[in-house]
């Protein structure tokens, strides 16, 4: 991590309280995100992978301050934004934006495409009507759409086009950092490639930094520079792409990667799958010690007692496992 | 089947232009609008052409059937029914529209606030329950007893009672709207486009006005159109109980109730006010239907 970090997340935790009973007594909490720490360097793409419900999206949203984190520290461009509120928070939002998973739901069906993309401009700039329209048309052009579509409504577009509109909106304020929350999960495969390529082009052009949340390992391999793997609210491994895919260290990462099918039939035939037993424990009641210890093929007594520390290994790799030396 | 014609001029399409062109394709709405406009025009300008005073007693010409001089006949005191229907329409329509607007504003505001702000949800919804549980008629009796004379002396007999009736009807009919709107707001505020607006940094008041309100327009529209009908009918009931406008002051509901006793002798006295109420309610419902469709871009242009 030689380059300066644009985003630094330190011990970020997001617990959701669980209330029960007539008196709405707090009976526990869901540890959606638990002590997550990582840096993202300027211009880099950090992939965040994990299975459904492991807290990927919550991490992304907590970083953007869409939730109030329970604990931890978020630093954007060296500035602590964890406790910002009101106008100060609004101001910082111009530097960080989000691209959403569901292109159907992320655009207001009652607004024209033009006014959807212009919303960030309305909120943060004092452009004249004419300049605003020019900017909107420019943005539509930048994401590969006909600028004349500005008068149309979201329902008139396909999923891929709608995702482009969402990207144009995220770009409107020229942010430095964008959280892509599974931006391709709801698209079909041919469109996925287009959108990912568009994201890459835009990154080069505008010097963007991405946190790319996905469960599609092959897509993350394509776009991300470094990859973080999450399990049950905790990071288990973070490594540069090449290292992670060729030599995963954490048993969960190994199992996860072994599930990726090989395009080559000869290699596919000899692919060894590590099949995990059991289900993911509930985040309301995580196991003691290592979160993964209930399903880990190599777990020992120590794993069930002590939570493994988030350790830095050689080559910029981080692992949270007692068994990895 | 949308024909893909690239607009030659990248001119901004105006929202209300779109709404109007969609509204025109809804035949019921168009007919409804015409009927409603017709009723309003007759009620407003009719008395200038049919110049008989609705209060003028002509005891020798009582209980007449329709004739050229009295197109809707006369009542048991010899008052001209057409003049009374037109005079009554002014009051009834005004009460209906204003009371509807009042209940709509209160209902929508409470619904949106309760749905959007979690802290307000409990108190506001319990308030709604409270109002729903209140026995309406005793409440009306008490309110009118308490405030009738004060308002009358402050604003004059007619305006005073008008304010009172509109207020009473408005304040006792917003609860359904509030509940429906709250339910819709609860689902809409969890949608990603609202999260997107948050991440842009749009403040709550503009999220409500830009994203929430336009998307709860349909239920508001429906309760608005039903509200007019409801208000006209409630006003009739109040007048019947002697709590509404003074007995010599015609409204549609009043005429209907007064005429009910003479139904066999002069059926015109119930038919015309009844028809006026039904037509108004029906036309407003159709208008609301068309407007709701026209305001939804997903239906528009289909």
mmCIF file of N, CA and C in Angstrom, chain A residues 205-313:
data_model
loop_
_atom_site.group_PDB
_atom_site.id
_atom_site.type_symbol
_atom_site.label_atom_id
_atom_site.label_comp_id
_atom_site.label_asym_id
_atom_site.label_seq_id
_atom_site.Cartn_x
_atom_site.Cartn_y
_atom_site.Cartn_z
ATOM 1 N N UNK A 205 -10.648 7.612 -16.716
ATOM 2 C CA UNK A 205 -10.880 8.979 -17.167
ATOM 3 C C UNK A 205 -10.928 9.967 -16.006
ATOM 4 N N UNK A 206 -11.633 9.583 -14.942
ATOM 5 C CA UNK A 206 -11.871 10.536 -13.850
ATOM 6 C C UNK A 206 -11.044 10.228 -12.617
ATOM 7 N N UNK A 207 -10.128 9.260 -12.720
ATOM 8 C CA UNK A 207 -9.271 8.927 -11.595
ATOM 9 C C UNK A 207 -10.098 8.561 -10.361
ATOM 10 N N UNK A 208 -11.035 7.633 -10.559
ATOM 11 C CA UNK A 208 -11.953 7.268 -9.482
ATOM 12 C C UNK A 208 -11.396 6.140 -8.631
ATOM 13 N N UNK A 209 -11.885 6.064 -7.420
ATOM 14 C CA UNK A 209 -11.569 4.956 -6.532
ATOM 15 C C UNK A 209 -12.871 4.205 -6.271
ATOM 16 N N UNK A 210 -12.835 2.884 -6.411
ATOM 17 C CA UNK A 210 -14.057 2.113 -6.209
ATOM 18 C C UNK A 210 -13.950 1.190 -5.018
ATOM 19 N N UNK A 211 -15.040 1.065 -4.295
ATOM 20 C CA UNK A 211 -15.225 -0.108 -3.440
ATOM 21 C C UNK A 211 -16.265 -0.943 -4.167
ATOM 22 N N UNK A 212 -15.835 -2.067 -4.719
ATOM 23 C CA UNK A 212 -16.697 -2.837 -5.602
ATOM 24 C C UNK A 212 -17.234 -4.050 -4.850
ATOM 25 N N UNK A 213 -18.507 -3.958 -4.451
ATOM 26 C CA UNK A 213 -19.117 -5.034 -3.684
ATOM 27 C C UNK A 213 -19.757 -6.024 -4.644
ATOM 28 N N UNK A 214 -19.475 -7.293 -4.475
ATOM 29 C CA UNK A 214 -20.048 -8.264 -5.401
ATOM 30 C C UNK A 214 -19.986 -9.655 -4.796
ATOM 31 N N UNK A 215 -20.789 -10.550 -5.341
ATOM 32 C CA UNK A 215 -20.597 -11.943 -4.969
ATOM 33 C C UNK A 215 -20.125 -12.744 -6.174
ATOM 34 N N UNK A 216 -19.865 -12.033 -7.258
ATOM 35 C CA UNK A 216 -19.429 -12.690 -8.483
ATOM 36 C C UNK A 216 -17.900 -12.689 -8.522
ATOM 37 N N UNK A 217 -17.308 -13.831 -8.152
ATOM 38 C CA UNK A 217 -15.859 -13.858 -7.976
ATOM 39 C C UNK A 217 -15.098 -13.602 -9.270
ATOM 40 N N UNK A 218 -15.630 -14.099 -10.389
ATOM 41 C CA UNK A 218 -14.881 -13.909 -11.628
ATOM 42 C C UNK A 218 -14.920 -12.447 -12.065
ATOM 43 N N UNK A 219 -16.047 -11.765 -11.804
ATOM 44 C CA UNK A 219 -16.131 -10.359 -12.162
ATOM 45 C C UNK A 219 -15.212 -9.524 -11.284
ATOM 46 N N UNK A 220 -15.156 -9.864 -10.013
ATOM 47 C CA UNK A 220 -14.271 -9.131 -9.103
ATOM 48 C C UNK A 220 -12.820 -9.339 -9.524
ATOM 49 N N UNK A 221 -12.506 -10.559 -9.936
ATOM 50 C CA UNK A 221 -11.153 -10.834 -10.379
ATOM 51 C C UNK A 221 -10.781 -9.945 -11.557
ATOM 52 N N UNK A 222 -11.773 -9.687 -12.385
ATOM 53 C CA UNK A 222 -11.550 -8.856 -13.560
ATOM 54 C C UNK A 222 -11.306 -7.401 -13.187
ATOM 55 N N UNK A 223 -12.085 -6.872 -12.276
ATOM 56 C CA UNK A 223 -12.058 -5.423 -12.072
ATOM 57 C C UNK A 223 -11.209 -4.980 -10.876
ATOM 58 N N UNK A 224 -11.072 -5.833 -9.859
ATOM 59 C CA UNK A 224 -10.473 -5.341 -8.614
ATOM 60 C C UNK A 224 -8.955 -5.456 -8.616
ATOM 61 N N UNK A 225 -8.293 -4.527 -7.909
ATOM 62 C CA UNK A 225 -6.847 -4.607 -7.720
ATOM 63 C C UNK A 225 -6.533 -5.448 -6.490
ATOM 64 N N UNK A 226 -7.314 -5.182 -5.444
ATOM 65 C CA UNK A 226 -7.171 -5.983 -4.235
ATOM 66 C C UNK A 226 -8.556 -6.476 -3.857
ATOM 67 N N UNK A 227 -8.591 -7.569 -3.130
ATOM 68 C CA UNK A 227 -9.889 -8.165 -2.815
ATOM 69 C C UNK A 227 -9.971 -8.466 -1.330
ATOM 70 N N UNK A 228 -11.095 -8.091 -0.744
ATOM 71 C CA UNK A 228 -11.348 -8.406 0.654
ATOM 72 C C UNK A 228 -12.476 -9.419 0.710
ATOM 73 N N UNK A 229 -12.310 -10.428 1.545
ATOM 74 C CA UNK A 229 -13.326 -11.469 1.679
ATOM 75 C C UNK A 229 -13.984 -11.333 3.042
ATOM 76 N N UNK A 230 -15.294 -11.389 3.034
ATOM 77 C CA UNK A 230 -16.028 -11.160 4.260
ATOM 78 C C UNK A 230 -16.833 -12.402 4.620
ATOM 79 N N UNK A 231 -16.890 -12.693 5.906
ATOM 80 C CA UNK A 231 -17.724 -13.797 6.362
ATOM 81 C C UNK A 231 -18.392 -13.411 7.655
ATOM 82 N N UNK A 232 -19.710 -13.438 7.680
ATOM 83 C CA UNK A 232 -20.486 -13.172 8.886
ATOM 84 C C UNK A 232 -20.060 -11.873 9.578
ATOM 85 N N UNK A 233 -19.985 -10.807 8.805
ATOM 86 C CA UNK A 233 -19.725 -9.497 9.387
ATOM 87 C C UNK A 233 -18.261 -9.162 9.611
ATOM 88 N N UNK A 234 -17.381 -10.140 9.389
ATOM 89 C CA UNK A 234 -15.966 -9.866 9.622
ATOM 90 C C UNK A 234 -15.169 -10.097 8.355
ATOM 91 N N UNK A 235 -14.074 -9.344 8.227
ATOM 92 C CA UNK A 235 -13.163 -9.626 7.118
ATOM 93 C C UNK A 235 -12.328 -10.845 7.504
ATOM 94 N N UNK A 236 -12.169 -11.770 6.558
ATOM 95 C CA UNK A 236 -11.323 -12.914 6.862
ATOM 96 C C UNK A 236 -9.993 -12.832 6.140
ATOM 97 N N UNK A 237 -10.009 -12.213 4.949
ATOM 98 C CA UNK A 237 -8.756 -12.120 4.212
ATOM 99 C C UNK A 237 -8.813 -10.939 3.274
ATOM 100 N N UNK A 238 -7.658 -10.288 3.103
ATOM 101 C CA UNK A 238 -7.574 -9.199 2.144
ATOM 102 C C UNK A 238 -6.219 -9.324 1.471
ATOM 103 N N UNK A 239 -6.220 -9.397 0.150
ATOM 104 C CA UNK A 239 -4.946 -9.582 -0.535
ATOM 105 C C UNK A 239 -5.027 -9.016 -1.935
ATOM 106 N N UNK A 240 -3.865 -8.684 -2.510
ATOM 107 C CA UNK A 240 -3.866 -8.304 -3.926
ATOM 108 C C UNK A 240 -4.464 -9.429 -4.759
ATOM 109 N N UNK A 241 -5.107 -9.048 -5.852
ATOM 110 C CA UNK A 241 -5.889 -9.985 -6.638
ATOM 111 C C UNK A 241 -5.140 -11.266 -6.965
ATOM 112 N N UNK A 242 -3.944 -11.110 -7.545
ATOM 113 C CA UNK A 242 -3.209 -12.267 -8.043
ATOM 114 C C UNK A 242 -2.911 -13.248 -6.912
ATOM 115 N N UNK A 243 -2.466 -12.675 -5.803
ATOM 116 C CA UNK A 243 -2.128 -13.532 -4.666
ATOM 117 C C UNK A 243 -3.340 -14.260 -4.125
ATOM 118 N N UNK A 244 -4.460 -13.534 -4.053
ATOM 119 C CA UNK A 244 -5.649 -14.139 -3.471
ATOM 120 C C UNK A 244 -6.138 -15.295 -4.323
ATOM 121 N N UNK A 245 -6.112 -15.111 -5.634
ATOM 122 C CA UNK A 245 -6.662 -16.159 -6.491
ATOM 123 C C UNK A 245 -5.708 -17.340 -6.646
ATOM 124 N N UNK A 246 -4.393 -17.055 -6.638
ATOM 125 C CA UNK A 246 -3.481 -18.175 -6.833
ATOM 126 C C UNK A 246 -3.177 -18.878 -5.526
ATOM 127 N N UNK A 247 -3.132 -18.094 -4.424
ATOM 128 C CA UNK A 247 -2.738 -18.726 -3.190
ATOM 129 C C UNK A 247 -3.564 -18.199 -2.030
ATOM 130 N N UNK A 248 -4.820 -18.604 -1.955
ATOM 131 C CA UNK A 248 -5.633 -18.153 -0.825
ATOM 132 C C UNK A 248 -5.097 -18.774 0.467
ATOM 133 N N UNK A 249 -5.154 -17.996 1.567
ATOM 134 C CA UNK A 249 -4.611 -18.506 2.818
ATOM 135 C C UNK A 249 -5.716 -18.935 3.777
ATOM 136 N N UNK A 250 -6.740 -18.139 3.862
ATOM 137 C CA UNK A 250 -7.798 -18.434 4.828
ATOM 138 C C UNK A 250 -8.656 -19.594 4.326
ATOM 139 N N UNK A 251 -9.019 -20.535 5.190
ATOM 140 C CA UNK A 251 -9.812 -21.690 4.738
ATOM 141 C C UNK A 251 -11.136 -21.292 4.084
ATOM 142 N N UNK A 252 -11.733 -20.183 4.530
ATOM 143 C CA UNK A 252 -12.991 -19.765 3.905
ATOM 144 C C UNK A 252 -12.754 -19.280 2.484
ATOM 145 N N UNK A 253 -11.680 -18.508 2.298
ATOM 146 C CA UNK A 253 -11.346 -18.038 0.951
ATOM 147 C C UNK A 253 -11.100 -19.228 0.035
ATOM 148 N N UNK A 254 -10.391 -20.226 0.552
ATOM 149 C CA UNK A 254 -10.114 -21.421 -0.253
ATOM 150 C C UNK A 254 -11.416 -22.082 -0.696
ATOM 151 N N UNK A 255 -12.323 -22.231 0.259
ATOM 152 C CA UNK A 255 -13.602 -22.873 -0.059
ATOM 153 C C UNK A 255 -14.381 -22.050 -1.076
ATOM 154 N N UNK A 256 -14.349 -20.730 -0.882
ATOM 155 C CA UNK A 256 -15.090 -19.838 -1.765
ATOM 156 C C UNK A 256 -14.538 -19.929 -3.190
ATOM 157 N N UNK A 257 -13.219 -19.884 -3.293
ATOM 158 C CA UNK A 257 -12.614 -19.901 -4.622
ATOM 159 C C UNK A 257 -12.770 -21.253 -5.293
ATOM 160 N N UNK A 258 -12.835 -22.294 -4.501
ATOM 161 C CA UNK A 258 -12.981 -23.625 -5.102
ATOM 162 C C UNK A 258 -14.360 -23.798 -5.727
ATOM 163 N N UNK A 259 -15.273 -22.885 -5.420
ATOM 164 C CA UNK A 259 -16.623 -22.989 -5.987
ATOM 165 C C UNK A 259 -16.718 -22.339 -7.351
ATOM 166 N N UNK A 260 -15.680 -21.604 -7.765
ATOM 167 C CA UNK A 260 -15.739 -20.928 -9.069
ATOM 168 C C UNK A 260 -15.508 -21.954 -10.162
ATOM 169 N N UNK A 261 -16.432 -22.103 -11.105
ATOM 170 C CA UNK A 261 -16.228 -23.077 -12.170
ATOM 171 C C UNK A 261 -15.104 -22.645 -13.115
ATOM 172 N N UNK A 262 -14.416 -23.632 -13.657
ATOM 173 C CA UNK A 262 -13.345 -23.366 -14.629
ATOM 174 C C UNK A 262 -13.914 -23.410 -16.032
ATOM 175 N N UNK A 263 -13.533 -22.467 -16.873
ATOM 176 C CA UNK A 263 -14.033 -22.539 -18.252
ATOM 177 C C UNK A 263 -13.413 -23.694 -19.041
ATOM 178 N N UNK A 264 -12.219 -24.103 -18.646
ATOM 179 C CA UNK A 264 -11.536 -25.171 -19.375
ATOM 180 C C UNK A 264 -12.026 -26.526 -18.871
ATOM 181 N N UNK A 265 -12.662 -27.343 -19.735
ATOM 182 C CA UNK A 265 -13.258 -28.600 -19.255
ATOM 183 C C UNK A 265 -12.237 -29.560 -18.653
ATOM 184 N N UNK A 266 -11.021 -29.549 -19.197
ATOM 185 C CA UNK A 266 -10.019 -30.466 -18.666
ATOM 186 C C UNK A 266 -9.685 -30.114 -17.224
ATOM 187 N N UNK A 267 -9.533 -28.802 -16.990
ATOM 188 C CA UNK A 267 -9.220 -28.391 -15.619
ATOM 189 C C UNK A 267 -10.442 -28.485 -14.705
ATOM 190 N N UNK A 268 -11.606 -28.235 -15.325
ATOM 191 C CA UNK A 268 -12.849 -28.323 -14.545
ATOM 192 C C UNK A 268 -13.027 -29.734 -13.994
ATOM 193 N N UNK A 269 -12.624 -30.735 -14.799
ATOM 194 C CA UNK A 269 -12.811 -32.128 -14.404
ATOM 195 C C UNK A 269 -12.004 -32.462 -13.155
ATOM 196 N N UNK A 270 -10.848 -31.816 -13.018
ATOM 197 C CA UNK A 270 -10.014 -32.152 -11.861
ATOM 198 C C UNK A 270 -10.142 -31.133 -10.732
ATOM 199 N N UNK A 271 -11.052 -30.172 -10.925
ATOM 200 C CA UNK A 271 -11.214 -29.134 -9.897
ATOM 201 C C UNK A 271 -11.685 -29.773 -8.591
ATOM 202 N N UNK A 272 -11.004 -29.419 -7.522
ATOM 203 C CA UNK A 272 -11.375 -29.989 -6.233
ATOM 204 C C UNK A 272 -12.236 -29.016 -5.480
ATOM 205 N N UNK A 273 -13.436 -29.410 -5.164
ATOM 206 C CA UNK A 273 -14.305 -28.497 -4.439
ATOM 207 C C UNK A 273 -14.193 -28.747 -2.951
ATOM 208 N N UNK A 274 -14.078 -27.680 -2.211
ATOM 209 C CA UNK A 274 -14.151 -27.810 -0.763
ATOM 210 C C UNK A 274 -15.591 -27.503 -0.389
ATOM 211 N N UNK A 275 -16.297 -28.513 0.089
ATOM 212 C CA UNK A 275 -17.694 -28.283 0.423
ATOM 213 C C UNK A 275 -17.825 -28.086 1.916
ATOM 214 N N UNK A 276 -18.312 -26.887 2.295
ATOM 215 C CA UNK A 276 -18.460 -26.576 3.715
ATOM 216 C C UNK A 276 -19.711 -27.244 4.253
ATOM 217 N N UNK A 277 -19.610 -27.690 5.480
ATOM 218 C CA UNK A 277 -20.766 -28.316 6.082
ATOM 219 C C UNK A 277 -21.539 -27.297 6.901
ATOM 220 N N UNK A 278 -22.821 -27.524 7.018
ATOM 221 C CA UNK A 278 -23.645 -26.688 7.882
ATOM 222 C C UNK A 278 -24.019 -25.371 7.238
ATOM 223 N N UNK A 279 -24.687 -24.527 8.026
ATOM 224 C CA UNK A 279 -25.151 -23.238 7.532
ATOM 225 C C UNK A 279 -24.372 -22.115 8.187
ATOM 226 N N UNK A 280 -24.536 -20.929 7.593
ATOM 227 C CA UNK A 280 -23.947 -19.747 8.206
ATOM 228 C C UNK A 280 -24.682 -19.491 9.518
ATOM 229 N N UNK A 281 -23.958 -19.320 10.634
ATOM 230 C CA UNK A 281 -24.652 -19.033 11.899
ATOM 231 C C UNK A 281 -25.349 -17.679 11.817
ATOM 232 N N UNK A 282 -26.313 -17.475 12.722
ATOM 233 C CA UNK A 282 -27.027 -16.204 12.728
ATOM 234 C C UNK A 282 -26.120 -15.086 13.238
ATOM 235 N N UNK A 283 -26.132 -13.938 12.564
ATOM 236 C CA UNK A 283 -25.308 -12.831 13.047
ATOM 237 C C UNK A 283 -25.808 -12.268 14.372
ATOM 238 N N UNK A 284 -27.037 -12.661 14.778
ATOM 239 C CA UNK A 284 -27.529 -12.214 16.081
ATOM 240 C C UNK A 284 -26.865 -13.019 17.195
ATOM 241 N N UNK A 285 -26.368 -14.192 16.834
ATOM 242 C CA UNK A 285 -25.793 -15.079 17.826
ATOM 243 C C UNK A 285 -24.560 -15.762 17.233
ATOM 244 N N UNK A 286 -23.521 -14.979 16.958
ATOM 245 C CA UNK A 286 -22.356 -15.578 16.296
ATOM 246 C C UNK A 286 -21.623 -16.505 17.256
ATOM 247 N N UNK A 287 -20.906 -17.476 16.714
ATOM 248 C CA UNK A 287 -20.189 -18.417 17.581
ATOM 249 C C UNK A 287 -19.068 -17.695 18.327
ATOM 250 N N UNK A 288 -18.665 -18.263 19.448
ATOM 251 C CA UNK A 288 -17.544 -17.673 20.171
ATOM 252 C C UNK A 288 -16.263 -17.977 19.412
ATOM 253 N N UNK A 289 -15.250 -17.179 19.686
ATOM 254 C CA UNK A 289 -13.990 -17.380 18.977
ATOM 255 C C UNK A 289 -14.107 -16.918 17.552
ATOM 256 N N UNK A 290 -13.531 -17.687 16.629
ATOM 257 C CA UNK A 290 -13.561 -17.327 15.220
ATOM 258 C C UNK A 290 -14.958 -17.580 14.663
ATOM 259 N N UNK A 291 -15.489 -16.616 13.911
ATOM 260 C CA UNK A 291 -16.832 -16.756 13.344
ATOM 261 C C UNK A 291 -16.961 -17.982 12.457
ATOM 262 N N UNK A 292 -15.850 -18.366 11.839
ATOM 263 C CA UNK A 292 -15.891 -19.440 10.859
ATOM 264 C C UNK A 292 -15.652 -20.807 11.511
ATOM 265 N N UNK A 293 -15.389 -20.824 12.814
ATOM 266 C CA UNK A 293 -14.930 -22.069 13.443
ATOM 267 C C UNK A 293 -15.954 -23.199 13.346
ATOM 268 N N UNK A 294 -17.266 -22.858 13.252
ATOM 269 C CA UNK A 294 -18.271 -23.922 13.199
ATOM 270 C C UNK A 294 -18.226 -24.696 11.900
ATOM 271 N N UNK A 295 -17.679 -24.116 10.852
ATOM 272 C CA UNK A 295 -17.702 -24.792 9.550
ATOM 273 C C UNK A 295 -16.297 -25.044 9.010
ATOM 274 N N UNK A 296 -15.301 -24.602 9.751
ATOM 275 C CA UNK A 296 -13.934 -24.642 9.243
ATOM 276 C C UNK A 296 -13.403 -26.073 9.246
ATOM 277 N N UNK A 297 -12.829 -26.536 8.132
ATOM 278 C CA UNK A 297 -12.300 -27.908 8.109
ATOM 279 C C UNK A 297 -11.049 -28.082 8.966
ATOM 280 N N UNK A 298 -10.356 -26.987 9.280
ATOM 281 C CA UNK A 298 -9.109 -27.143 10.031
ATOM 282 C C UNK A 298 -9.176 -26.508 11.418
ATOM 283 N N UNK A 299 -10.380 -26.258 11.893
ATOM 284 C CA UNK A 299 -10.507 -25.544 13.162
ATOM 285 C C UNK A 299 -9.988 -26.391 14.315
ATOM 286 N N UNK A 300 -9.398 -25.715 15.304
ATOM 287 C CA UNK A 300 -8.915 -26.397 16.502
ATOM 288 C C UNK A 300 -9.560 -25.774 17.728
ATOM 289 N N UNK A 301 -9.187 -26.282 18.858
ATOM 290 C CA UNK A 301 -9.766 -25.812 20.108
ATOM 291 C C UNK A 301 -9.628 -24.300 20.264
ATOM 292 N N UNK A 302 -8.444 -23.806 19.908
ATOM 293 C CA UNK A 302 -8.146 -22.387 20.075
ATOM 294 C C UNK A 302 -9.114 -21.509 19.279
ATOM 295 N N UNK A 303 -9.493 -22.004 18.090
ATOM 296 C CA UNK A 303 -10.365 -21.220 17.211
ATOM 297 C C UNK A 303 -11.722 -20.980 17.851
ATOM 298 N N UNK A 304 -12.165 -21.913 18.683
ATOM 299 C CA UNK A 304 -13.480 -21.760 19.288
ATOM 300 C C UNK A 304 -13.448 -20.856 20.504
ATOM 301 N N UNK A 305 -12.252 -20.583 20.994
ATOM 302 C CA UNK A 305 -12.126 -19.754 22.185
ATOM 303 C C UNK A 305 -11.765 -18.313 21.846
ATOM 304 N N UNK A 306 -10.789 -18.143 21.003
ATOM 305 C CA UNK A 306 -10.262 -16.800 20.766
ATOM 306 C C UNK A 306 -10.624 -16.296 19.380
ATOM 307 N N UNK A 307 -11.000 -15.033 19.345
ATOM 308 C CA UNK A 307 -11.233 -14.409 18.053
ATOM 309 C C UNK A 307 -9.881 -14.115 17.409
ATOM 310 N N UNK A 308 -9.647 -14.593 16.212
ATOM 311 C CA UNK A 308 -8.334 -14.361 15.591
ATOM 312 C C UNK A 308 -8.140 -12.887 15.264
ATOM 313 N N UNK A 309 -6.917 -12.424 15.431
ATOM 314 C CA UNK A 309 -6.611 -11.017 15.145
ATOM 315 C C UNK A 309 -6.482 -10.801 13.648
ATOM 316 N N UNK A 310 -6.669 -9.584 13.233
ATOM 317 C CA UNK A 310 -6.523 -9.176 11.828
ATOM 318 C C UNK A 310 -5.053 -8.851 11.630
ATOM 319 N N UNK A 311 -4.307 -9.806 11.052
ATOM 320 C CA UNK A 311 -2.855 -9.663 11.008
ATOM 321 C C UNK A 311 -2.382 -9.337 9.615
ATOM 322 N N UNK A 312 -1.349 -8.527 9.542
ATOM 323 C CA UNK A 312 -0.745 -8.245 8.243
ATOM 324 C C UNK A 312 0.330 -9.289 7.974
ATOM 325 N N UNK A 313 0.277 -9.877 6.778
ATOM 326 C CA UNK A 313 1.287 -10.851 6.393
ATOM 327 C C UNK A 313 2.176 -10.194 5.356
#
